[in-house]
Amino acid sequence: MTKTQSAYFKQVPQIAYEGAASTNSYAFKYYNPEEKVGGKTMEEQLRFSVAYWHTLTQDAADPFGAGTAERPWDHLSGMDLAKARVEAAFEFIEKVQAPFFCFHDIDIAPEGSSLRETNQNLDTIVSMIKEYMKTSNTKLLWNTANMFTHPRFVSGAATSSNADVYAHAAAKVKKGLEVGKELGAENYVFWGGREGYETLLNTDMKLEFDNLAKFYHMAIDYAKEINFDPQFLIEPKPKEPTTHQYDFDVATSTSFLYQYGLQDHFKFNIEANHATLAGHTFEHELRTARTSGMLGSVDANQGDTLLGWDTDEFPTDLYSTTLAMYEILKNDGLGRGGLNFDAKIRRGSFKPEDLFHAHIAGMDSFAIGLKVANKMIEDNFFEDIVAERYKTFDSGIGAKIKEGTTSFAELEKHALSMDSIDHASGELERIKARINQYLLRVNEL
Amino acid sequence: MTKTQSAYFKQVPQIAYEGAASTNSYAFKYYNPEEKVGGKTMEEQLRFSVAYWHTLTQDAADPFGAGTAERPWDHLSGMDLAKARVEAAFEFIEKVQAPFFCFHDIDIAPEGSSLRETNQNLDTIVSMIKEYMKTSNTKLLWNTANMFTHPRFVSGAATSSNADVYAHAAAKVKKGLEVGKELGAENYVFWGGREGYETLLNTDMKLEFDNLAKFYHMAIDYAKEINFDPQFLIEPKPKEPTTHQYDFDVATSTSFLYQYGLQDHFKFNIEANHATLAGHTFEHELRTARTSGMLGSVDANQGDTLLGWDTDEFPTDLYSTTLAMYEILKNDGLGRGGLNFDAKIRRGSFKPEDLFHAHIAGMDSFAIGLKVANKMIEDNFFEDIVAERYKTFDSGIGAKIKEGTTSFAELEKHALSMDSIDHASGELERIKARINQYLLRVNEL
Amino acid sequence: MTKTQSAYFKQVPQIAYEGAASTNSYAFKYYNPEEKVGGKTMEEQLRFSVAYWHTLTQDAADPFGAGTAERPWDHLSGMDLAKARVEAAFEFIEKVQAPFFCFHDIDIAPEGSSLRETNQNLDTIVSMIKEYMKTSNTKLLWNTANMFTHPRFVSGAATSSNADVYAHAAAKVKKGLEVGKELGAENYVFWGGREGYETLLNTDMKLEFDNLAKFYHMAIDYAKEINFDPQFLIEPKPKEPTTHQYDFDVATSTSFLYQYGLQDHFKFNIEANHATLAGHTFEHELRTARTSGMLGSVDANQGDTLLGWDTDEFPTDLYSTTLAMYEILKNDGLGRGGLNFDAKIRRGSFKPEDLFHAHIAGMDSFAIGLKVANKMIEDNFFEDIVAERYKTFDSGIGAKIKEGTTSFAELEKHALSMDSIDHASGELERIKARINQYLLRVNEL
Amino acid sequence: MTKTQSAYFKQVPQIAYEGAASTNSYAFKYYNPEEKVGGKTMEEQLRFSVAYWHTLTQDAADPFGAGTAERPWDHLSGMDLAKARVEAAFEFIEKVQAPFFCFHDIDIAPEGSSLRETNQNLDTIVSMIKEYMKTSNTKLLWNTANMFTHPRFVSGAATSSNADVYAHAAAKVKKGLEVGKELGAENYVFWGGREGYETLLNTDMKLEFDNLAKFYHMAIDYAKEINFDPQFLIEPKPKEPTTHQYDFDVATSTSFLYQYGLQDHFKFNIEANHATLAGHTFEHELRTARTSGMLGSVDANQGDTLLGWDTDEFPTDLYSTTLAMYEILKNDGLGRGGLNFDAKIRRGSFKPEDLFHAHIAGMDSFAIGLKVANKMIEDNFFEDIVAERYKTFDSGIGAKIKEGTTSFAELEKHALSMDSIDHASGELERIKARINQYLLRVNEL
């Protein structure tokens, strides 16, 4: 199945589906790309993507410790390293059968000593990737510009306090759009890792918002100019590395987009761990975006809600993957978006094999979520609960409320006429027991 | 100074300003109503308001314990109790020299066995209050309807899953607007204590949003109909008592208002402790509302950021009151809004005297904040920091960015031409030391 | 199966085991009391207990709303209410097949106008319960004294700032020990809901610790005196209702016990939601107690880690029940302890039927956890992982470390002699995928 | 005053005391080393220490961004860099008038390619430091071994799953004790940054505890062996970088020490930000240690309680410094410990000047705290509150409780005889207002 001839991961076989009882660590137990669930193949429904940065580039460092990752390309550096990673990337992506990948500019090519050199490096690697894509089924889900690592972004990029940095950021996004067009990217993502503030005490929030909106408008204009039509995505995150990020959560970013007339140009790339850092569940953020017609793509990972930072763990919590897939199926899928594993192996999982185990764990977990959520939808499980609970809005005064054809005067008249109000139990405990039952019967689906 | 003849708090003298060195517990050390700061008297700048619920109605219970409050009206019940509280309220408000008060409908009058009876109870007490207001300087900052305590609101009010409850809620707000008009309220507040969800698993979020928006539109229509023109205020809070509240924070509510075309009809009533529960500082929420032109009023209290629930403590943190007053002064004051002490004495501070100590503590703390913030503004303290930090936007490419007259192509050209970028330090540590210095010199102002 | 003739829950049938495919809401899908797992019946392994307070006494109020619970005894009050609840309790407990129950003194009998009257009320109800126990299999897992609800406990009980309150608390525990003896309780629990502080600013922590230790010593002495030998249990909780509770978590309480020479007299009653409020997982607290030989009993519930207070939800998270049962099985069971559902239905689940659904959900969830954990232990799943990971301690310098027969000098010599150190991956992602596989195959066990 | 001739910070003058009205950024407004407060000079009371790692070694990187720090030694590397930093360190420490400094081994000298080479590097730099100390008043408060940065410590050091790593860690601490002796360190600190777990799923907690205890015993033995008698200190921290650290907080570590018979050999080094990460206030941790006679030293910084990780900010919150100094004064000072600025400039404060501003801010903040706390103690402010609040323990049944000469029977008799219990209010709001008053009058002290 793997066409790529490189062999950075010789010890790992092609990953294939073997079923729920398999004891082979290098096999899918649930993800069966060709299997149809809900009218489409799993591959079409899930649109998995490998994150270049976590899988090819990061070294498993943390704020208190150096990198522990052992990688077959550790002896290389510079452009040699970048090229080796491209080879390894295609081998890896094909071995785990992910149809997509994603990257930041500096994940794939090193920064040069000038912007011009950086762009040249990028061009070289982009050409190489394009060549590989010709003989591979691997497609680019999205690309983006890293505008947070370099010291120049210390005070932000499109919201920097420094106009020169703003210009530099614009140049990077311009190049990113050109690269996205070249490689046929489905989406272009903005993650505002430094767009926000360390402290309000030295920050002109209004100017920064204004500048950010202008930046987005210029990006839209430039994409049109070059006949590139990606879905633009904003990725909310509330805090870390700085104290506050402007794209705190879906609702906050929606507010910004509306205030600056940008709401028709963007959808959201929603990350599970960013949701929990903002105090929400993953499904809350998905629902909020879906309700506003702005659910675009997903950064599939999970956090540790007892920890206060972004752990970006591979998603294995089946409650979360099931409820996420429910939202995605109700959204009629992710359209041009996908499930991108913005997830990193733990610092203690430093072997190359762990990259495979982690992706298998995540892909199986979402495949399980897909199957369970699809069964619930076939059974109208949540739909029946909701229909019953809100049935008073189907007729009488309720229908008038829904249609917007009543008034406070009429509602008061109704209220004064009632002797008592009947309530139905929300039955949360019964619902949760039923969800467990659905989950534990997945092997029968 | 006190005109009211009732004497529920005989042991407590009229509270007056005595200055920073006073050792009298029943005196202001900083709040001097007639003193001018920033061109207005402190009374005009601060517009303090007593919260009827915390001061007259609550009994200092907590989820694990019965009420501890010892009040001179504890022997009364029903309408007798309600009337005694009105008398005590005016005595209290005048003794602490607050120009305003606020209430929920059921704070001032008990619910009857029917909505009709409840309204009659309200009418009786509203008449009594109106009578008291004739001979008092006390004014009504805002009133609202309690749509969270009664079991009927178990699933919300304007977002209830039950149309009858929605109608009941509408009748209450209709009455609330009538009461507000009768008493000359400056504002009408919506706090959506039950507007949200306990669980997404049985919730139709889209329908609930739609219904909420219709509810607000009907409220606006009805106010117009009766020629009442209050400033409508939404009070954001993220969670508690339920899992999620739709008015999570200022940005979230702004998003809702824009999506339903309601943005011109509302401002925000911002509570410090609700801000911290949402993961923000108080000043962040004030700034966010100010930036959107929607800073309306303030629920002045403070939370304990090491605890995960709304403690509603009286505000004594001078860092917080100073930065809050800075935002308010930069907003050119609160307009028709005010500083309402939505704050409760601790369960262990159960004596009537504690109500006075607490208000004195809070009023002095905001008076200090006002004086320090005003001095900083006179000195252009923050303005100079910001002007220096963003100076690259004053000319050249920065000015073009600000004016919106550039493009990605031009910005790239600029970026490619730069050799390096100069950065200025954010100097947070120096700024914080300066703020301490400003604070500790307040006695010289 | 139910012997009790009362019929408060006529609409609910006797709950019985029907298997994983059952669609009957009033049936166990996994909990099969007679089924043997790990050498004992499920009933023996799980030792389920119904919490009198949440099931019979509480009304589903929350800090912002009145009780919503609809109960067949709502028309009663005083001792009539107390007696009705006893009847209902035995009906309920037998219908859900829980072998145990637990109570605070004032759950079962109302406080009188004096301590003497309170004790008389207690005596009446205790006699009634004792009579019921004669013809029922229901046993008392533990009882305790409520020393947090009444205003007298505003500043604590055994750590009150008031010696009279301390004496009152002592009298209550004395009575509690007598009641426990009378009803054959297996354990006696201390939950220090008010033992801690609202603020350090007025607190003599040292005196409070000293007094608490003396209180415990007197309790031990008194139990001996009356020939009652329960397992004494401390239930850690970090905060809520007050700012800090002295029994913050297992380790904190262990520190206290050791410092006052009490470590041999106590074990811990560990609650899942209290663990997460302290920043720990449930299994962390269980492991910490197990490691110290102090795992006594469990308050089986779960919290919402995105909320900052004790939600006391019924346990349905199968990851949590599985890991908890692993710790319990490795502890060789809970001895005289049990799994007490210190869990309450949501405020929106206010029907009597919800009490059954909730217990079924919880009992099935722990039954699943038991089966999965037992299978893992049979397979040496975790044991093999640990053995492999720590194998360097089985021989050479590692064995010397383990035996305590080496020194820094020898270790340095060893360190200087090493060229490099081989590390094995922690493989967390592979382990998590395997746990999912174990879980999803529970229906095959 | 500065004797050191190096001039890495030429642009910064010697920092001296100028008083509260000074507008000189490079002057102390409150810290006046020679001024006597509470019977000792400020220098003696505060025992400030500069942290080598944050001030000399770190580059202001964060998990999402490269270092921004601009340092005069940026062009150097290896041992040249190490030597330059020693020169700069002494210049810096003398310029800010801190009497002490602290370091980890690898802060002062780079790791070599072998442990032997690392030790040689250390020896070279230690000699150089010793030479500098001869002509400087600067003393070593404590040193420690960095056992968290290098990949070998991926699974801990003294609690590693690998015996070879354990041996390596032992060798490092052995060397650390030798270095400490050589430089006359007052204390030796253990910070268990990697002693804990990433996940319980692969962890043998009991073995790790046993090994850790043995490690400490060997350290004590070795220090004795070389006639070195530092105060051993444990520095609690709850989490980060890993999921759980064994030294979670003071109480947790106390529990460990008692369980392994180590309680007489250790005191605690308490960090403000670690306290808040554990859910406690700084003063809570100080009080807990003080109550157990184990308050040893302080890592003076502050966190942002709205963020979930260790921000290690310079301490400027005067409430916190005042309450901390109160605990320290009540402890009769820190003995051989001190106030070590384990605090880092923000990533946005990247200029060398910011290091000075930050230390001045921190030193002034603690000087203010010292003056205010000392005044409160002179006034018996807290002591009077406590004496009044607990007065029932001074006579009668209360005195018997305190003396341990009563029993449950006697206490019950007392309880039955009481008609009612008088409670005094805790008056938290009045206390807080008074604290503000104390604080704002510091310029009069």
PDB file of C-alpha atoms in Angstrom, chain D residues 272-389:
ATOM      1  CA  ALA D 272       4.613  31.329  46.344  1.00  0.00           C
ATOM      2  CA  ASN D 273       3.699  30.186  42.854  1.00  0.00           C
ATOM      3  CA  HIS D 274       3.965  26.536  43.822  1.00  0.00           C
ATOM      4  CA  ALA D 275       1.555  27.225  46.651  1.00  0.00           C
ATOM      5  CA  THR D 276      -1.064  28.686  44.337  1.00  0.00           C
ATOM      6  CA  LEU D 277      -0.608  25.862  41.817  1.00  0.00           C
ATOM      7  CA  ALA D 278      -1.470  23.496  44.677  1.00  0.00           C
ATOM      8  CA  GLY D 279      -4.625  25.483  45.403  1.00  0.00           C
ATOM      9  CA  HIS D 280      -3.249  27.252  48.457  1.00  0.00           C
ATOM     10  CA  THR D 281      -2.242  30.782  49.276  1.00  0.00           C
ATOM     11  CA  PHE D 282       1.431  31.512  49.849  1.00  0.00           C
ATOM     12  CA  GLU D 283       0.680  32.298  53.489  1.00  0.00           C
ATOM     13  CA  HIS D 284      -1.136  28.994  53.915  1.00  0.00           C
ATOM     14  CA  GLU D 285       1.963  27.068  52.969  1.00  0.00           C
ATOM     15  CA  LEU D 286       4.133  29.238  55.196  1.00  0.00           C
ATOM     16  CA  ARG D 287       1.723  28.763  58.093  1.00  0.00           C
ATOM     17  CA  THR D 288       1.515  25.016  57.561  1.00  0.00           C
ATOM     18  CA  ALA D 289       5.280  24.721  57.648  1.00  0.00           C
ATOM     19  CA  ARG D 290       5.580  27.090  60.601  1.00  0.00           C
ATOM     20  CA  THR D 291       2.991  25.143  62.564  1.00  0.00           C
ATOM     21  CA  SER D 292       5.047  21.994  62.046  1.00  0.00           C
ATOM     22  CA  GLY D 293       8.305  23.751  62.894  1.00  0.00           C
ATOM     23  CA  MET D 294       9.505  23.233  59.353  1.00  0.00           C
ATOM     24  CA  LEU D 295       9.619  26.666  57.735  1.00  0.00           C
ATOM     25  CA  GLY D 296      13.118  26.856  56.312  1.00  0.00           C
ATOM     26  CA  SER D 297      13.416  29.199  53.351  1.00  0.00           C
ATOM     27  CA  VAL D 298      11.380  30.935  50.684  1.00  0.00           C
ATOM     28  CA  ASP D 299      11.382  31.097  46.905  1.00  0.00           C
ATOM     29  CA  ALA D 300      10.032  34.589  46.542  1.00  0.00           C
ATOM     30  CA  ASN D 301       7.900  35.040  43.452  1.00  0.00           C
ATOM     31  CA  GLN D 302       4.248  35.165  42.515  1.00  0.00           C
ATOM     32  CA  GLY D 303       1.970  33.433  40.056  1.00  0.00           C
ATOM     33  CA  ASP D 304      -1.067  34.377  38.063  1.00  0.00           C
ATOM     34  CA  THR D 305      -3.920  32.457  39.617  1.00  0.00           C
ATOM     35  CA  LEU D 306      -5.898  32.698  36.387  1.00  0.00           C
ATOM     36  CA  LEU D 307      -3.185  30.714  34.631  1.00  0.00           C
ATOM     37  CA  GLY D 308      -2.516  27.046  35.228  1.00  0.00           C
ATOM     38  CA  TRP D 309       1.238  26.962  35.154  1.00  0.00           C
ATOM     39  CA  ASP D 310       4.227  28.315  37.000  1.00  0.00           C
ATOM     40  CA  THR D 311       4.762  31.864  35.798  1.00  0.00           C
ATOM     41  CA  ASP D 312       7.392  32.654  38.421  1.00  0.00           C
ATOM     42  CA  GLU D 313       6.760  36.386  38.291  1.00  0.00           C
ATOM     43  CA  PHE D 314       8.688  38.799  40.435  1.00  0.00           C
ATOM     44  CA  PRO D 315       6.695  39.435  43.598  1.00  0.00           C
ATOM     45  CA  THR D 316       4.898  42.781  43.582  1.00  0.00           C
ATOM     46  CA  ASP D 317       1.584  41.954  45.247  1.00  0.00           C
ATOM     47  CA  LEU D 318       1.833  43.761  48.559  1.00  0.00           C
ATOM     48  CA  TYR D 319      -0.954  41.767  50.181  1.00  0.00           C
ATOM     49  CA  SER D 320       1.055  38.644  49.571  1.00  0.00           C
ATOM     50  CA  THR D 321       4.409  40.048  50.701  1.00  0.00           C
ATOM     51  CA  THR D 322       2.830  41.471  53.851  1.00  0.00           C
ATOM     52  CA  LEU D 323       1.164  38.221  54.892  1.00  0.00           C
ATOM     53  CA  ALA D 324       4.303  36.283  54.020  1.00  0.00           C
ATOM     54  CA  MET D 325       6.460  38.563  56.130  1.00  0.00           C
ATOM     55  CA  TYR D 326       3.970  38.201  58.972  1.00  0.00           C
ATOM     56  CA  GLU D 327       4.483  34.422  58.931  1.00  0.00           C
ATOM     57  CA  ILE D 328       8.232  34.823  58.694  1.00  0.00           C
ATOM     58  CA  LEU D 329       8.399  37.290  61.569  1.00  0.00           C
ATOM     59  CA  LYS D 330       6.206  35.017  63.693  1.00  0.00           C
ATOM     60  CA  ASN D 331       8.638  32.227  62.835  1.00  0.00           C
ATOM     61  CA  ASP D 332      11.353  34.386  64.330  1.00  0.00           C
ATOM     62  CA  GLY D 333      12.811  34.788  60.876  1.00  0.00           C
ATOM     63  CA  LEU D 334      14.056  32.235  58.415  1.00  0.00           C
ATOM     64  CA  GLY D 335      17.142  31.152  60.351  1.00  0.00           C
ATOM     65  CA  ARG D 336      19.651  29.917  57.804  1.00  0.00           C
ATOM     66  CA  GLY D 337      17.128  30.399  54.992  1.00  0.00           C
ATOM     67  CA  GLY D 338      16.374  33.504  52.967  1.00  0.00           C
ATOM     68  CA  LEU D 339      14.177  35.113  50.367  1.00  0.00           C
ATOM     69  CA  ASN D 340      15.436  33.793  47.067  1.00  0.00           C
ATOM     70  CA  PHE D 341      14.026  35.424  43.927  1.00  0.00           C
ATOM     71  CA  ASP D 342      13.057  32.308  42.045  1.00  0.00           C
ATOM     72  CA  ALA D 343      11.434  34.688  39.628  1.00  0.00           C
ATOM     73  CA  LYS D 344      11.930  35.445  36.010  1.00  0.00           C
ATOM     74  CA  ILE D 345      11.384  38.506  33.925  1.00  0.00           C
ATOM     75  CA  ARG D 346       8.517  38.149  31.434  1.00  0.00           C
ATOM     76  CA  ARG D 347       9.448  37.077  27.906  1.00  0.00           C
ATOM     77  CA  GLY D 348       8.571  40.609  26.859  1.00  0.00           C
ATOM     78  CA  SER D 349      10.989  42.148  29.372  1.00  0.00           C
ATOM     79  CA  PHE D 350      14.084  41.007  27.565  1.00  0.00           C
ATOM     80  CA  LYS D 351      16.555  43.809  28.215  1.00  0.00           C
ATOM     81  CA  PRO D 352      19.321  43.525  30.838  1.00  0.00           C
ATOM     82  CA  GLU D 353      17.817  46.583  32.526  1.00  0.00           C
ATOM     83  CA  ASP D 354      14.653  44.603  33.209  1.00  0.00           C
ATOM     84  CA  LEU D 355      16.631  42.274  35.491  1.00  0.00           C
ATOM     85  CA  PHE D 356      17.366  45.255  37.693  1.00  0.00           C
ATOM     86  CA  HIS D 357      13.879  46.682  37.563  1.00  0.00           C
ATOM     87  CA  ALA D 358      12.479  43.300  38.471  1.00  0.00           C
ATOM     88  CA  HIS D 359      14.743  42.792  41.463  1.00  0.00           C
ATOM     89  CA  ILE D 360      14.095  46.307  42.694  1.00  0.00           C
ATOM     90  CA  ALA D 361      10.357  45.705  42.378  1.00  0.00           C
ATOM     91  CA  GLY D 362      10.622  42.465  44.338  1.00  0.00           C
ATOM     92  CA  MET D 363      12.950  43.779  47.016  1.00  0.00           C
ATOM     93  CA  ASP D 364      10.864  46.884  47.615  1.00  0.00           C
ATOM     94  CA  SER D 365       7.709  44.772  47.760  1.00  0.00           C
ATOM     95  CA  PHE D 366       9.132  42.566  50.487  1.00  0.00           C
ATOM     96  CA  ALA D 367      10.553  45.576  52.318  1.00  0.00           C
ATOM     97  CA  ILE D 368       7.073  47.088  52.338  1.00  0.00           C
ATOM     98  CA  GLY D 369       5.654  43.756  53.495  1.00  0.00           C
ATOM     99  CA  LEU D 370       8.217  43.640  56.283  1.00  0.00           C
ATOM    100  CA  LYS D 371       7.404  47.127  57.509  1.00  0.00           C
ATOM    101  CA  VAL D 372       3.656  46.621  57.412  1.00  0.00           C
ATOM    102  CA  ALA D 373       3.766  43.172  59.009  1.00  0.00           C
ATOM    103  CA  ASN D 374       6.122  44.374  61.711  1.00  0.00           C
ATOM    104  CA  LYS D 375       3.793  47.263  62.518  1.00  0.00           C
ATOM    105  CA  MET D 376       0.870  44.861  62.760  1.00  0.00           C
ATOM    106  CA  ILE D 377       2.833  42.669  65.136  1.00  0.00           C
ATOM    107  CA  GLU D 378       3.830  45.664  67.241  1.00  0.00           C
ATOM    108  CA  ASP D 379       0.145  46.541  67.421  1.00  0.00           C
ATOM    109  CA  ASN D 380      -0.839  42.935  68.190  1.00  0.00           C
ATOM    110  CA  PHE D 381      -3.260  43.328  65.323  1.00  0.00           C
ATOM    111  CA  PHE D 382      -3.852  39.680  64.425  1.00  0.00           C
ATOM    112  CA  GLU D 383      -3.007  38.485  67.923  1.00  0.00           C
ATOM    113  CA  ASP D 384      -5.824  40.525  69.438  1.00  0.00           C
ATOM    114  CA  ILE D 385      -8.307  39.278  66.854  1.00  0.00           C
ATOM    115  CA  VAL D 386      -7.352  35.694  67.577  1.00  0.00           C
ATOM    116  CA  ALA D 387      -7.282  36.119  71.349  1.00  0.00           C
ATOM    117  CA  GLU D 388     -10.795  37.539  71.308  1.00  0.00           C
ATOM    118  CA  ARG D 389     -12.119  34.948  68.906  1.00  0.00           C
TER     119      ARG D 389
END
